[in-house]
Short mmCIF file of C-alpha atoms and ligand atoms in Angstrom, two decimals:
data_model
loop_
_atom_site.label_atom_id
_atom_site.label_comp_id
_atom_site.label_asym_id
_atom_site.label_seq_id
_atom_site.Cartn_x
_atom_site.Cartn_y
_atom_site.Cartn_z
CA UNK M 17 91.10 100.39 102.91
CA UNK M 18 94.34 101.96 104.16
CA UNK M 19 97.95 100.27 104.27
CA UNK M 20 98.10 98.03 107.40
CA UNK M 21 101.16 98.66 109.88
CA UNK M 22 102.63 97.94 113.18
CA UNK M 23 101.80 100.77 115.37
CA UNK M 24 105.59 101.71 116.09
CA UNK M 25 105.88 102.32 112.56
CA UNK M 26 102.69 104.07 112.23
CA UNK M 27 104.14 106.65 114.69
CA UNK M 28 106.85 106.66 112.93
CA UNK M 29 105.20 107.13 109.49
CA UNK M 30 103.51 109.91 111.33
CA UNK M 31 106.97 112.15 112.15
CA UNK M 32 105.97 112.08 115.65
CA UNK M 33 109.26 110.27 116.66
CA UNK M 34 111.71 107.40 115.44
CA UNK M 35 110.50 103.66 115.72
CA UNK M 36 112.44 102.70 118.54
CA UNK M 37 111.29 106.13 120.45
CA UNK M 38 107.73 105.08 119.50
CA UNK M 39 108.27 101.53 121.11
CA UNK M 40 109.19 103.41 124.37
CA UNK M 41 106.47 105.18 124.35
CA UNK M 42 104.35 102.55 123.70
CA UNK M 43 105.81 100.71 126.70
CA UNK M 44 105.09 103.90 128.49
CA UNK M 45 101.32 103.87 127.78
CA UNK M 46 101.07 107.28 126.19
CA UNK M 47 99.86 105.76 122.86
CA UNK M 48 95.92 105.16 122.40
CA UNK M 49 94.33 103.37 119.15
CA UNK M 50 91.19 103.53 119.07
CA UNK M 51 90.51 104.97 122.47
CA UNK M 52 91.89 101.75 123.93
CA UNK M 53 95.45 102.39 125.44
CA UNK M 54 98.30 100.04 123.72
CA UNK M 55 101.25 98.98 126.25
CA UNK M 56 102.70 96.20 124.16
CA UNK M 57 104.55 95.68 121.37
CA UNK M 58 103.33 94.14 117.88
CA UNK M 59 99.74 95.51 117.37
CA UNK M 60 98.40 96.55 113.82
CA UNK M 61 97.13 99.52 112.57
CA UNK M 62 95.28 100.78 108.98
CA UNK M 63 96.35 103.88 107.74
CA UNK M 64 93.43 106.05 107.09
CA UNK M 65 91.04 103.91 109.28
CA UNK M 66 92.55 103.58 113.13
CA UNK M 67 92.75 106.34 115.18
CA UNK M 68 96.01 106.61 116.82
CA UNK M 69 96.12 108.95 119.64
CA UNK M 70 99.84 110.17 121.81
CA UNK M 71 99.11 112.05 124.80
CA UNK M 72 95.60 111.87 123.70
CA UNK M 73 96.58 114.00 120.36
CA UNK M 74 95.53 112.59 117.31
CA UNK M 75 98.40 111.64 115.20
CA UNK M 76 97.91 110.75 111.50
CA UNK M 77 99.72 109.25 108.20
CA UNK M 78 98.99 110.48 104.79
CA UNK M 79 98.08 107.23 103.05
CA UNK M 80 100.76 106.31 100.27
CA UNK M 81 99.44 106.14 97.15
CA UNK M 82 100.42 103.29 94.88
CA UNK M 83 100.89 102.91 91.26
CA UNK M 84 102.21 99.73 89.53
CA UNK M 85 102.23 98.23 86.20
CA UNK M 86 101.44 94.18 86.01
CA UNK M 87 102.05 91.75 83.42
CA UNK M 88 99.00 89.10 83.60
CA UNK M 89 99.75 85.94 82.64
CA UNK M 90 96.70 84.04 80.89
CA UNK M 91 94.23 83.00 83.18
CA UNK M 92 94.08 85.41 85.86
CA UNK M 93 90.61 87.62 86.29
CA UNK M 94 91.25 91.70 86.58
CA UNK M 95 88.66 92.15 89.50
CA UNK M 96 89.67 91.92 92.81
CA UNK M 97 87.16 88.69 93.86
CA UNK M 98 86.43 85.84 91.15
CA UNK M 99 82.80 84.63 91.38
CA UNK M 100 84.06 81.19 90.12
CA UNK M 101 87.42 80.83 92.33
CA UNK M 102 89.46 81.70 89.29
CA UNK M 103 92.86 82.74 90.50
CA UNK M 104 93.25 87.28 89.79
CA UNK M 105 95.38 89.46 89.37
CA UNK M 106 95.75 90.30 93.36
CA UNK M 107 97.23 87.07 93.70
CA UNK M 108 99.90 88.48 91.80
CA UNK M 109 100.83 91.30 93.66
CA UNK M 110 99.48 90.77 97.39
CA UNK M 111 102.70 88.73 99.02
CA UNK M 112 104.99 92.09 98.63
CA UNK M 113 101.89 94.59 98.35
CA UNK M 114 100.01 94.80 101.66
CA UNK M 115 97.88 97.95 100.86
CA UNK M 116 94.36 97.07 98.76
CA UNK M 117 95.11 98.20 95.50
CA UNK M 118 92.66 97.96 92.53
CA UNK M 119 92.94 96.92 88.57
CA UNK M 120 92.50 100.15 86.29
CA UNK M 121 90.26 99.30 83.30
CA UNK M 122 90.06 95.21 82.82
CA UNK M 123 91.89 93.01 80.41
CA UNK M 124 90.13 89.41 79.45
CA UNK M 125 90.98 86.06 81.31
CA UNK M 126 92.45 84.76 78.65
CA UNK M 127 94.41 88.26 78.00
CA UNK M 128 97.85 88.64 78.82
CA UNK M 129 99.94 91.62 79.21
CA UNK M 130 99.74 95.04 80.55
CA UNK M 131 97.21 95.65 83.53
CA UNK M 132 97.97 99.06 85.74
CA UNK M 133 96.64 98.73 89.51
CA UNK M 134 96.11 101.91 92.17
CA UNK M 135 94.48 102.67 95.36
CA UNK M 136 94.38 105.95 93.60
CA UNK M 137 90.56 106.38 92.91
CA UNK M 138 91.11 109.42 90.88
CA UNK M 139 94.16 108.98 89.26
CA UNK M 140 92.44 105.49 88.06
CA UNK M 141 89.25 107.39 86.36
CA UNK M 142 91.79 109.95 84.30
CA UNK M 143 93.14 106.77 83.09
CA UNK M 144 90.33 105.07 82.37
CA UNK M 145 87.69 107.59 81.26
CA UNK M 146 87.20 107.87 77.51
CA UNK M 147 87.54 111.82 77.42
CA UNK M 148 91.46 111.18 77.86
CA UNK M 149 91.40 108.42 75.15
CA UNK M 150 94.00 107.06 75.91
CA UNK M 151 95.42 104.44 73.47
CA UNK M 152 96.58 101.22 74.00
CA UNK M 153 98.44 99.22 71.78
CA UNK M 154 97.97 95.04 71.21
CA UNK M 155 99.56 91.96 69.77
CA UNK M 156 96.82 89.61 68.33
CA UNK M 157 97.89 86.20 66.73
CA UNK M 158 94.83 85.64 64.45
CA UNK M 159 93.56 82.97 62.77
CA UNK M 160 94.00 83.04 59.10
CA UNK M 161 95.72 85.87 56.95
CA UNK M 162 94.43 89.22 57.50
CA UNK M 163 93.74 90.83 53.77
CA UNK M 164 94.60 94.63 52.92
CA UNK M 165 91.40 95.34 52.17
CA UNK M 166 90.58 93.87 55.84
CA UNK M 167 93.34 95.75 57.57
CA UNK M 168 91.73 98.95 55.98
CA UNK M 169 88.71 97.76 57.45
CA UNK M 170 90.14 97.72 60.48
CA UNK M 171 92.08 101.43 60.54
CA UNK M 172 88.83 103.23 59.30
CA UNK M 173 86.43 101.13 62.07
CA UNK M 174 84.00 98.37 62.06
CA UNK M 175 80.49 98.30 63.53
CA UNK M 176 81.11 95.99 66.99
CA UNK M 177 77.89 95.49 69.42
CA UNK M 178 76.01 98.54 67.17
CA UNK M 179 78.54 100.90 66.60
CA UNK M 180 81.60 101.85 64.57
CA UNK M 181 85.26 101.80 66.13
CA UNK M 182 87.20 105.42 66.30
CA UNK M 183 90.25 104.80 63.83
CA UNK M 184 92.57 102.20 64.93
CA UNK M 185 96.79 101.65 64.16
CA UNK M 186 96.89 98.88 62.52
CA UNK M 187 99.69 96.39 61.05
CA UNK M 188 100.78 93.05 59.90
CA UNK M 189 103.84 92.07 61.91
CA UNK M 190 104.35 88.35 60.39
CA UNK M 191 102.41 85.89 58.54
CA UNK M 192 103.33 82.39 60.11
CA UNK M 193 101.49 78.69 59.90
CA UNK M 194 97.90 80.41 58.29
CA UNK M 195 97.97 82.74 61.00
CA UNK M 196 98.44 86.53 61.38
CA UNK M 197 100.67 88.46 64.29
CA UNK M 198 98.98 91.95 63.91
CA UNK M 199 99.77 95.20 65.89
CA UNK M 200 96.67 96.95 66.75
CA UNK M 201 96.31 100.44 68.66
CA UNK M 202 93.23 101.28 69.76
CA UNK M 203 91.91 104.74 71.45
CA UNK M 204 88.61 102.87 73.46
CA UNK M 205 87.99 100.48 75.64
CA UNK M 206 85.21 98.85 74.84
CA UNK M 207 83.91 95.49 76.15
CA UNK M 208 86.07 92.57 74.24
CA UNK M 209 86.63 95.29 71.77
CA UNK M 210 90.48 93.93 70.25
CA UNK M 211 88.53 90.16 69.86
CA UNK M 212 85.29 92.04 67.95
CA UNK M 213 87.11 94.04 65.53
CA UNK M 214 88.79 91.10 64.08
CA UNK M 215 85.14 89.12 64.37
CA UNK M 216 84.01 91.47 62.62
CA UNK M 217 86.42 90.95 59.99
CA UNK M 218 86.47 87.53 59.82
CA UNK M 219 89.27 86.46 61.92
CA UNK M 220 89.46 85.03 65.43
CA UNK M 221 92.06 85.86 68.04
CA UNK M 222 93.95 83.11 68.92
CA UNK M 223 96.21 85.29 71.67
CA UNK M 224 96.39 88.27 72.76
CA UNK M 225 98.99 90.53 74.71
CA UNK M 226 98.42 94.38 75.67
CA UNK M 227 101.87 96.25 75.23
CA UNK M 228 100.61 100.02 76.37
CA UNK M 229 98.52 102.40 77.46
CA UNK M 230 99.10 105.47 76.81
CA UNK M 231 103.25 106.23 77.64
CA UNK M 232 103.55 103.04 79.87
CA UNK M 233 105.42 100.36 78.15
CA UNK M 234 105.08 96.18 79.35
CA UNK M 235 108.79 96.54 78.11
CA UNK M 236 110.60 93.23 79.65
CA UNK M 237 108.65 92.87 82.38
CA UNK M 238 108.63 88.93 83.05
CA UNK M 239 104.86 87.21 83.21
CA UNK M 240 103.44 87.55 86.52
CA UNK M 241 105.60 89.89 87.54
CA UNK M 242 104.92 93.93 88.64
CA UNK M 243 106.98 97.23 88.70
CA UNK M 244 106.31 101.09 90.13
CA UNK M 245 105.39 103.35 88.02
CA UNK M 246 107.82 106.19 87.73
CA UNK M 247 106.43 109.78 88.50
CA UNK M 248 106.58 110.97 85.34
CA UNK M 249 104.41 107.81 84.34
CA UNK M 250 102.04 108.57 87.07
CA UNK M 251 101.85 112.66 86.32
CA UNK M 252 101.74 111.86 82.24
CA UNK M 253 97.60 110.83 82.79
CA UNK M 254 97.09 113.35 85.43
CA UNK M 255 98.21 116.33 82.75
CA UNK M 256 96.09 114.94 79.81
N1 URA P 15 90.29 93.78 73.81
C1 URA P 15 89.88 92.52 74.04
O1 URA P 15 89.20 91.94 73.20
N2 URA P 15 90.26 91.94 75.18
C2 URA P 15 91.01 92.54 76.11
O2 URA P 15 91.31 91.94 77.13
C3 URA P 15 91.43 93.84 75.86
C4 URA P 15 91.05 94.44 74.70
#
């Protein structure tokens, strides 16, 4: 689903003329959507979708194409609908983002942190696929104190769900109250996979926060709260 607009802009959008020409010619009935001839002022369009004709001439808009990075707070789904009501991630984004954008990958409800979100079907699968590995890096606050001999455990790979991890990063940032602050990069993105490996090892994840995927930082990007990507960000997945 394409961007929704008001039809002056649309024409606008298109190059055909300014906004306030297009509301002229609007009021002159030379603009069609749809096959259905527009005289007033105020109707909607979707990019991509509506036909909008001008002397009976198609005119069209390239639809933009949006990249952003999110920082879910606990408690928010990454799918677009929540079988059980539970508030998501477009929540977060849809008062200033009026195009239907889409999570890339998923992060756990009670995850936190870095979520990127595209209408960009390809651009998302580059991202996502496992050829391109890319790696992601985590804070887990862990119950207990993670051993050396665990954290080794952890670097080389542990069987999760039937089959060994591919070589994590891996180190103890603090040891606080009997728990652990770890930093874990991982190059998959397997189901629950950050919460497993330390299962697997004996230790439960008390929090979790995602910090990066690939060359996109969270940074100090406040809870709840989204930026663009920069173009650089964007090409950096398209060149891998
Ligand atoms: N690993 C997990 O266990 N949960 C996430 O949300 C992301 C990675």
């Amino acid at each position: 689903m394409g961007e929704i607009v008001r039809l002056q802009k649309y024409i606008a959008m298109s190059g055909a003329a300014s906004r306030r020409a297009a509301e002229q010619m609007i009021s002159d009935g030379r603009v069609a959507v749809n096959g259905k001839r527009i005289t007033e002022q105020g109707v909607k369009v979707e990019i991509g979708n509506d036909e909008v004709t001008l002397d009976g001439a198609v005119i069209k808009v390239a639809d933009k194409k949006i990249y952003i990075a999110l920082n879910k707070p606990e408690g928010y789904v990454t799918t677009v609908k929540d079988q059980f009501d539970r508030p998501t991630v477009m929540d977060l984004v849809s008062r200033e983002i009026h195009t239907r954008i889409f999570p890339v990958g998923r992060l756990d409800y009670e995850t936190e942190g870095l979520i990127l979100m595209t209408n960009d079907g390809d651009w998302a699968n580059m991202v996502s696929h496992p050829r391109f590995e890319s790696s992601k890096k985590y804070f887990a606050v862990i119950s207990g104190v993670l051993t050396i001999p665990e954290l080794n455990r952890l670097r080389r790979g542990v069987v999760i769900d039937g089959k060994k991890t591919s070589p994590a990063e891996c180190d103890i940032m603090e040891i606080d109250m009997g728990m652990t602050l770890v930093e874990i990069t991982i190059h998959e993105g397997r189901n629950r996979q950050v919460r497993k490996m330390f299962e697997a090892v004996g230790h439960k994840v008390k929090k979790l926060r995602r910090s990066r995927i690939g060359i996109i930082e969270l940074g100090n990007l406040p809870e709840g709260r989204w930026r663009y990507l920069t173009s650089s960000e964007v090409e950096y997945f398209r060149r891998k």
